[in-house]
Short mmCIF file of C-alpha atoms and ligand atoms in Angstrom, two decimals:
data_model
loop_
_atom_site.label_atom_id
_atom_site.label_comp_id
_atom_site.label_asym_id
_atom_site.label_seq_id
_atom_site.Cartn_x
_atom_site.Cartn_y
_atom_site.Cartn_z
CA MET T 1 101.49 64.39 85.06
CA ALA T 2 98.94 64.66 87.83
CA GLY T 3 96.99 66.84 90.06
CA LEU T 4 97.38 68.29 93.61
CA THR T 5 95.01 68.45 96.69
CA ILE T 6 96.85 69.89 99.52
CA ARG T 7 93.30 68.99 102.30
CA ASN T 8 93.23 72.08 106.25
CA VAL T 9 97.45 71.31 106.51
CA ILE T 10 99.39 72.21 109.35
CA LYS T 11 102.76 73.02 110.44
CA LYS T 12 104.60 73.24 113.48
CA TYR T 13 107.85 73.65 115.10
CA GLY T 14 107.93 72.66 118.37
CA ASN T 15 104.67 74.74 120.16
CA THR T 16 105.51 77.51 116.62
CA GLN T 17 102.70 76.92 113.69
CA VAL T 18 103.54 78.31 111.16
CA MET T 19 101.07 76.94 108.82
CA HIS T 20 97.32 77.42 109.97
CA GLY T 21 95.43 74.84 107.48
CA VAL T 22 95.68 75.93 104.13
CA ASP T 23 93.68 74.09 101.60
CA LEU T 24 94.08 73.84 97.97
CA ASP T 25 92.79 72.98 94.48
CA ILE T 26 96.43 72.31 92.07
CA GLU T 27 94.87 71.02 88.41
CA ASP T 28 96.95 68.51 86.61
CA GLY T 29 99.81 70.43 84.11
CA GLU T 30 99.22 74.57 85.93
CA PHE T 31 101.68 76.09 86.43
CA ILE T 32 101.49 77.48 89.98
CA VAL T 33 103.14 80.26 91.50
CA PHE T 34 103.08 80.13 95.43
CA VAL T 35 103.99 84.09 96.79
CA GLY T 36 104.92 86.45 99.26
CA PRO T 37 107.04 88.05 102.05
CA SER T 38 109.97 85.63 103.50
CA GLY T 39 108.88 83.52 106.19
CA CYS T 40 105.16 83.30 104.54
CA GLY T 41 105.84 79.38 104.53
CA LYS T 42 106.04 79.23 100.92
CA SER T 43 109.23 77.40 101.07
CA THR T 44 107.64 74.95 103.79
CA LEU T 45 104.55 74.33 101.60
CA LEU T 46 106.66 73.41 98.93
CA ARG T 47 109.01 71.07 100.89
CA MET T 48 105.93 69.52 102.43
CA ILE T 49 105.02 68.60 99.15
CA ALA T 50 108.19 66.85 98.38
CA GLY T 51 108.15 65.18 101.48
CA LEU T 52 111.23 66.89 102.91
CA GLU T 53 109.34 68.34 105.95
CA ASP T 54 106.28 65.92 107.90
CA LEU T 55 103.11 67.37 107.93
CA SER T 56 101.85 68.05 111.87
CA GLY T 57 97.96 67.69 110.71
CA GLY T 58 96.19 67.76 106.86
CA GLU T 59 96.57 65.50 104.01
CA ILE T 60 98.75 65.89 100.51
CA SER T 61 97.43 63.60 97.75
CA ILE T 62 99.06 63.69 94.66
CA GLY T 63 97.22 62.18 91.59
CA ASP T 64 94.80 59.85 93.88
CA ARG T 65 97.08 58.90 96.36
CA VAL T 66 97.98 60.35 99.77
CA VAL T 67 101.14 61.05 100.06
CA ASN T 68 101.58 61.94 103.50
CA GLU T 69 103.35 58.74 104.66
CA VAL T 70 105.27 58.41 101.25
CA PRO T 71 108.90 58.73 101.09
CA PRO T 72 109.94 62.06 98.46
CA SER T 73 111.67 59.51 95.47
CA LYS T 74 108.38 57.61 95.47
CA ARG T 75 105.59 60.89 95.12
CA GLY T 76 106.61 61.61 91.57
CA VAL T 77 108.03 65.26 92.22
CA ALA T 78 111.55 66.58 91.41
CA MET T 79 112.71 69.70 92.96
CA VAL T 80 114.66 71.91 91.63
CA PHE T 81 116.92 74.03 94.17
CA GLN T 82 117.94 78.11 94.56
CA THR T 83 121.50 76.86 95.22
CA TYR T 84 121.37 74.10 92.81
CA ALA T 85 122.90 71.55 95.10
CA LEU T 86 125.11 70.17 92.11
CA TYR T 87 127.98 67.18 92.85
CA PRO T 88 130.99 69.35 92.64
CA HIS T 89 133.05 66.59 91.00
CA MET T 90 130.18 64.71 88.63
CA THR T 91 130.67 66.09 85.12
CA VAL T 92 127.18 67.53 83.78
CA PHE T 93 126.22 63.88 82.36
CA ASN T 94 126.68 62.70 85.28
CA ASN T 95 125.01 65.23 87.20
CA MET T 96 121.77 64.46 85.67
CA ALA T 97 121.61 60.54 85.54
CA PHE T 98 123.29 60.63 89.18
CA GLY T 99 119.21 59.33 90.50
CA LEU T 100 118.01 57.49 87.45
CA LYS T 101 121.75 55.34 88.32
CA GLN T 102 120.36 55.32 91.99
CA VAL T 103 117.06 53.99 90.91
CA LYS T 104 118.86 51.17 88.20
CA THR T 105 117.63 52.31 85.21
CA PRO T 106 118.99 50.90 82.23
CA PRO T 107 121.96 52.91 80.24
CA ALA T 108 120.41 53.01 77.15
CA GLU T 109 117.57 54.79 78.61
CA ILE T 110 119.97 56.76 80.24
CA ASP T 111 121.44 58.16 78.22
CA ARG T 112 118.14 59.03 75.93
CA ARG T 113 116.74 61.13 78.31
CA VAL T 114 119.66 63.37 79.57
CA ASN T 115 121.04 64.09 75.72
CA GLU T 116 117.11 64.93 75.80
CA ALA T 117 117.00 67.77 78.83
CA ALA T 118 120.39 67.96 77.52
CA LYS T 119 118.71 68.94 74.18
CA ILE T 120 116.02 71.23 75.50
CA LEU T 121 118.05 73.04 77.48
CA GLU T 122 120.99 74.17 75.31
CA ILE T 123 123.76 72.06 77.23
CA GLU T 124 124.91 68.92 74.94
CA ASP T 125 127.95 70.34 75.08
CA TYR T 126 129.09 71.10 78.29
CA LEU T 127 127.57 67.35 79.27
CA ASP T 128 131.56 66.38 79.94
CA ARG T 129 132.71 69.30 81.91
CA THR T 130 131.76 69.72 85.98
CA PRO T 131 129.81 72.12 87.31
CA ARG T 132 132.73 74.49 88.43
CA ALA T 133 133.21 74.96 84.47
CA LEU T 134 129.69 76.65 84.29
CA SER T 135 128.02 79.81 84.57
CA GLY T 136 125.35 80.12 87.62
CA GLY T 137 122.85 80.09 84.61
CA GLN T 138 124.33 77.60 82.97
CA ARG T 139 124.47 75.10 86.31
CA GLN T 140 120.76 76.73 87.19
CA ARG T 141 119.92 74.49 83.64
CA VAL T 142 122.09 71.82 84.77
CA ALA T 143 119.57 71.35 87.73
CA ILE T 144 116.18 71.77 86.06
CA GLY T 145 117.35 69.09 83.67
CA ARG T 146 118.09 66.62 86.28
CA ALA T 147 114.85 67.53 87.38
CA ILE T 148 113.44 66.78 83.88
CA VAL T 149 115.23 63.42 83.72
CA ARG T 150 113.80 61.79 86.12
CA GLU T 151 110.10 62.57 84.66
CA PRO T 152 108.25 63.81 87.26
CA GLU T 153 104.66 63.74 88.26
CA VAL T 154 104.52 67.43 89.47
CA PHE T 155 108.06 70.18 89.24
CA LEU T 156 108.79 71.83 92.22
CA PHE T 157 110.86 74.72 92.15
CA ASP T 158 112.26 76.82 95.42
CA GLU T 159 113.39 80.17 93.42
CA PRO T 160 115.27 78.85 91.41
CA LEU T 161 116.22 82.33 90.21
CA SER T 162 117.39 84.13 92.89
CA ASN T 163 120.90 83.47 92.85
CA LEU T 164 120.74 84.59 89.30
CA ASP T 165 122.01 88.60 87.94
CA ALA T 166 119.29 90.31 86.57
CA ALA T 167 119.77 89.51 82.95
CA LEU T 168 119.96 85.71 83.17
CA ARG T 169 116.91 86.00 85.98
CA GLY T 170 114.53 87.76 83.05
CA GLN T 171 116.27 85.08 79.89
CA THR T 172 116.31 81.50 82.95
CA ARG T 173 112.49 82.99 83.86
CA LEU T 174 111.28 83.07 79.44
CA GLU T 175 113.21 79.13 79.56
CA ILE T 176 111.00 78.46 82.43
CA ALA T 177 107.72 78.91 81.06
CA ARG T 178 108.53 77.63 77.22
CA LEU T 179 109.83 74.57 79.27
CA HIS T 180 105.83 74.39 80.58
CA GLU T 181 104.48 74.78 77.51
CA ARG T 182 107.05 72.12 76.23
CA LEU T 183 105.99 69.38 79.00
CA GLY T 184 103.10 70.65 80.39
CA SER T 185 103.88 69.13 83.41
CA THR T 186 102.48 70.08 86.81
CA MET T 187 104.67 73.15 88.42
CA ILE T 188 104.73 74.42 91.47
CA TYR T 189 107.42 77.40 91.46
CA VAL T 190 108.54 79.49 95.48
CA THR T 191 109.06 82.88 94.64
CA HIS T 192 109.39 86.11 96.44
CA ASP T 193 109.86 87.99 93.44
CA GLN T 194 105.71 89.68 92.87
CA VAL T 195 106.87 89.73 88.74
CA GLU T 196 108.24 86.12 88.17
CA ALA T 197 104.43 85.34 90.17
CA MET T 198 102.94 87.39 87.61
CA THR T 199 104.83 86.42 84.16
CA LEU T 200 104.75 82.65 84.84
CA ALA T 201 101.85 81.59 86.28
CA ASP T 202 98.82 79.98 86.18
CA LYS T 203 97.47 80.45 89.07
CA ILE T 204 99.13 82.42 92.17
CA VAL T 205 98.72 81.62 95.40
CA VAL T 206 99.33 84.33 97.97
CA LEU T 207 100.62 83.77 101.47
CA ARG T 208 101.28 85.73 104.49
CA GLY T 209 101.84 84.22 108.18
CA GLY T 210 101.40 80.60 106.99
CA ARG T 211 97.76 81.34 105.37
CA VAL T 212 96.35 81.42 101.72
CA GLU T 213 95.24 85.30 101.44
CA GLN T 214 93.98 84.98 98.07
CA VAL T 215 94.29 81.84 95.15
CA GLY T 216 93.33 83.80 91.24
CA ARG T 217 95.08 83.75 87.58
CA PRO T 218 97.37 86.86 87.84
CA MET T 219 95.08 89.76 86.22
CA ASP T 220 92.24 88.70 88.36
CA LEU T 221 95.02 89.40 91.85
CA TYR T 222 95.94 92.37 89.75
CA GLU T 223 92.51 93.33 89.26
CA LYS T 224 90.89 92.11 91.77
CA PRO T 225 92.59 91.80 95.20
CA GLN T 226 90.53 90.39 97.44
CA ASN T 227 92.33 92.32 100.90
CA LEU T 228 94.18 95.12 101.05
CA PHE T 229 97.81 92.72 101.61
CA VAL T 230 97.18 91.36 98.24
CA ALA T 231 96.44 94.91 96.86
CA SER T 232 99.98 96.00 98.67
CA PHE T 233 101.32 92.73 97.45
CA ILE T 234 100.63 92.61 93.61
CA GLY T 235 101.75 95.64 90.80
CA SER T 236 105.12 97.11 90.93
CA PRO T 237 105.23 100.25 91.80
CA SER T 238 102.72 98.98 95.12
CA MET T 239 99.19 100.19 95.18
CA ASN T 240 98.07 103.93 96.52
CA PHE T 241 96.11 103.98 99.52
CA PHE T 242 94.15 106.73 100.64
CA GLU T 243 91.89 106.86 104.21
CA ALA T 244 88.46 108.27 102.78
CA GLU T 245 85.11 108.57 103.30
CA MET T 246 82.03 108.31 101.34
CA SER T 247 79.60 110.71 100.55
CA GLU T 248 76.56 110.83 98.03
CA ASN T 249 78.55 111.72 95.06
CA GLY T 250 81.53 109.10 95.51
CA VAL T 251 84.84 109.24 97.45
CA SER T 252 86.91 111.75 98.37
CA ILE T 253 90.49 111.19 98.36
CA GLY T 254 91.93 114.77 99.68
CA GLY T 255 91.31 116.30 96.00
CA ALA T 256 88.32 118.58 95.59
CA ASN T 257 86.17 116.04 93.90
CA PRO T 258 85.19 112.91 94.84
CA VAL T 259 85.46 110.01 92.53
CA SER T 260 82.24 108.15 91.38
CA THR T 261 81.78 104.35 92.75
CA SER T 262 78.69 102.46 93.56
CA LYS T 263 77.44 103.41 96.32
CA LEU T 264 78.43 101.65 100.06
CA ASP T 265 76.77 102.01 103.39
CA LYS T 266 80.01 102.65 104.91
CA ALA T 267 80.84 105.95 105.40
CA ALA T 268 85.05 105.01 105.80
CA VAL T 269 87.32 103.18 103.73
CA THR T 270 90.71 103.04 102.14
CA VAL T 271 90.52 103.55 99.37
CA GLY T 272 93.46 101.77 96.57
CA VAL T 273 94.58 103.52 93.64
CA ARG T 274 97.74 101.49 91.26
CA PRO T 275 100.20 104.77 90.34
CA GLU T 276 99.24 103.75 86.42
CA HIS T 277 95.26 104.47 86.67
CA LEU T 278 96.27 108.28 88.09
CA ILE T 279 95.88 110.55 85.35
CA LEU T 280 97.06 113.92 84.86
CA CYS T 281 94.26 116.92 84.42
CA PRO T 282 92.88 119.98 85.21
CA GLN T 283 92.53 121.08 89.30
CA ALA T 284 89.17 121.27 88.88
CA GLU T 285 87.90 118.32 87.97
CA ALA T 286 91.14 116.52 90.32
CA ALA T 287 90.40 114.13 92.71
CA LEU T 288 93.96 114.01 94.06
CA SER T 289 97.08 117.01 94.07
CA GLY T 290 99.97 116.60 95.47
CA LYS T 291 103.53 118.21 95.08
CA ILE T 292 106.15 116.46 93.23
CA ASP T 293 108.83 115.20 95.97
CA VAL T 294 110.80 112.68 93.31
CA VAL T 295 111.08 112.28 89.25
CA GLU T 296 112.34 108.91 88.36
CA GLN T 297 112.86 108.73 84.27
CA LEU T 298 113.26 104.95 83.67
CA GLY T 299 113.02 105.34 79.83
CA ASP T 300 109.81 104.28 79.20
CA HIS T 301 107.49 105.61 81.93
CA VAL T 302 108.25 107.89 84.54
CA LEU T 303 107.51 107.77 88.57
CA LEU T 304 106.44 110.55 90.13
CA HIS T 305 106.37 110.40 93.73
CA MET T 306 104.17 113.10 95.30
CA ALA T 307 103.24 114.12 98.39
CA THR T 308 99.59 115.72 99.29
CA ASN T 309 99.36 118.47 101.50
CA ASP T 310 98.76 116.59 104.13
CA GLY T 311 101.95 114.64 103.83
CA LEU T 312 100.73 111.77 102.63
CA GLU T 313 102.57 110.49 99.55
CA PHE T 314 101.22 108.60 96.59
CA VAL T 315 103.14 107.81 93.48
CA ALA T 316 101.70 107.90 90.40
CA LYS T 317 103.51 106.75 86.93
CA MET T 318 102.95 108.54 83.52
CA GLU T 319 104.23 107.53 79.86
CA LYS T 320 105.29 110.35 79.12
CA ALA T 321 104.87 113.86 81.64
CA PRO T 322 105.82 117.79 80.22
CA THR T 323 108.70 119.28 82.06
CA LEU T 324 108.99 118.53 86.19
CA SER T 325 110.11 119.89 88.59
CA ARG T 326 110.45 119.21 92.65
CA GLY T 327 108.15 120.83 94.06
CA GLU T 328 105.45 121.81 90.85
CA VAL T 329 102.28 120.70 92.28
CA LEU T 330 99.85 118.73 90.31
CA HIS T 331 96.17 117.60 89.53
CA PHE T 332 95.42 114.03 89.03
CA LYS T 333 92.43 112.02 88.69
CA ALA T 334 91.72 107.88 88.84
CA LYS T 335 90.80 106.44 85.18
CA GLU T 336 87.96 105.43 84.76
CA ASP T 337 87.04 102.20 87.06
CA THR T 338 89.85 101.88 88.29
CA ILE T 339 90.00 102.71 91.78
CA HIS T 340 89.83 99.91 94.62
CA LEU T 341 87.70 99.80 97.51
CA PHE T 342 88.65 97.82 101.22
CA ASP T 343 86.69 97.98 104.65
CA LYS T 344 88.97 100.30 106.68
CA SER T 345 89.32 98.30 109.52
CA SER T 346 89.16 94.59 108.27
CA GLY T 347 91.17 95.32 105.10
CA ILE T 348 88.17 93.14 103.06
CA ARG T 349 87.81 94.21 99.16
CA LEU T 350 84.79 95.69 99.32
CA ASP T 351 83.58 96.07 95.92
P1 ADP E 1 109.54 81.86 103.15
O1 ADP E 1 109.73 80.17 102.50
O2 ADP E 1 108.06 82.02 102.87
O3 ADP E 1 110.51 82.76 103.23
P2 ADP E 1 110.05 79.66 105.33
O4 ADP E 1 109.51 78.65 104.51
O5 ADP E 1 110.70 79.25 105.15
O6 ADP E 1 108.91 80.61 104.52
O7 ADP E 1 109.72 79.85 107.01
C1 ADP E 1 108.16 80.16 107.29
C2 ADP E 1 108.12 80.38 109.23
O8 ADP E 1 108.67 79.13 109.59
C3 ADP E 1 108.99 81.02 109.15
O9 ADP E 1 108.70 81.56 110.51
C4 ADP E 1 110.48 80.54 109.55
O10 ADP E 1 110.90 80.84 110.60
C5 ADP E 1 109.66 78.95 110.55
N1 ADP E 1 111.25 77.60 110.38
C6 ADP E 1 111.40 77.02 108.83
N2 ADP E 1 111.78 76.43 108.92
C7 ADP E 1 112.11 76.66 110.20
C8 ADP E 1 112.93 75.58 111.27
N3 ADP E 1 113.26 74.46 110.74
N4 ADP E 1 112.15 75.22 112.59
C9 ADP E 1 111.44 76.38 112.93
N5 ADP E 1 110.97 77.38 111.96
C10 ADP E 1 111.46 76.99 110.95
#
């Protein structure tokens, strides 16, 4: 097992720079998730760690060893791809054994490792089948098994659940979490799905445009996003934002009553409130009022898509809601200590 150090890593394709000096410290045994929108550089960074892409600048170390010039097979990493990348004509056993045979692992040792991995992943009954005779979920387990048998210091996962249907995605996500508990290895996992990031990660790295926006534990990012981008990316449905004015009594977000908050020297701020932190209240106490546009009934909760008189849209998430219909006016306040304040021009967190 090993941790990683990433120092000022830069990547250029021709004249286009796509990574702009990334610094990261990953501890031994941590589960790290790189998350961000498509094109932000998640896969590129993962592939640079794997040795599948050269660095244009900076340094990557795995354990104490700088690996910039070390070929992929000698880095002690194993990668699981979105597309599984299995050999179609080989049995499951041989797919898992292939890498070990190539490095001349003794057959008894190959048997031991493949059988052990198959047991962990509950694919022992399929070892003689070819991938064609497996479901998508089983194929992905074989791909993970192929990584496990190599006993890597670091596991790298590139969107491993993207090709699975929703139910299987949930189940496989849980299996990956269990695998991490069991093996205790360092794992780096790329996804654009913030739910996967929140549920799997010890530490999330939010990327945008080839830069790190924030690194932190899932709940740190949820509770204290450092800027508007992270605030809007983490959490579902997304945080609501309001342009607002600070006054003596707090911050006004459109309703009659300001929300009390620590005093800031800024007059104009952007206020963020998560849909789950808005609560219904009498008009006299309201910080925000609006008309119902759409009601989404989701069983255990309801999403109310609202519009203010000024046409500003926001979402409120309720566990239960009174009988509601489009056009009805509702009044809200924010639960205590749940609002987020950001500098209007830079988007950086203020409180
Ligand atoms: P993500 O995994 O976050 O979706 P990528 O790491 O795949 O993003 O890509 C990051 C950026 O690098 C994107 O703008 C993408 O277009 C660019 N890019 C990736 N691979 C290449 C390549 N081989 N040549 C040129 N540009 C590339």
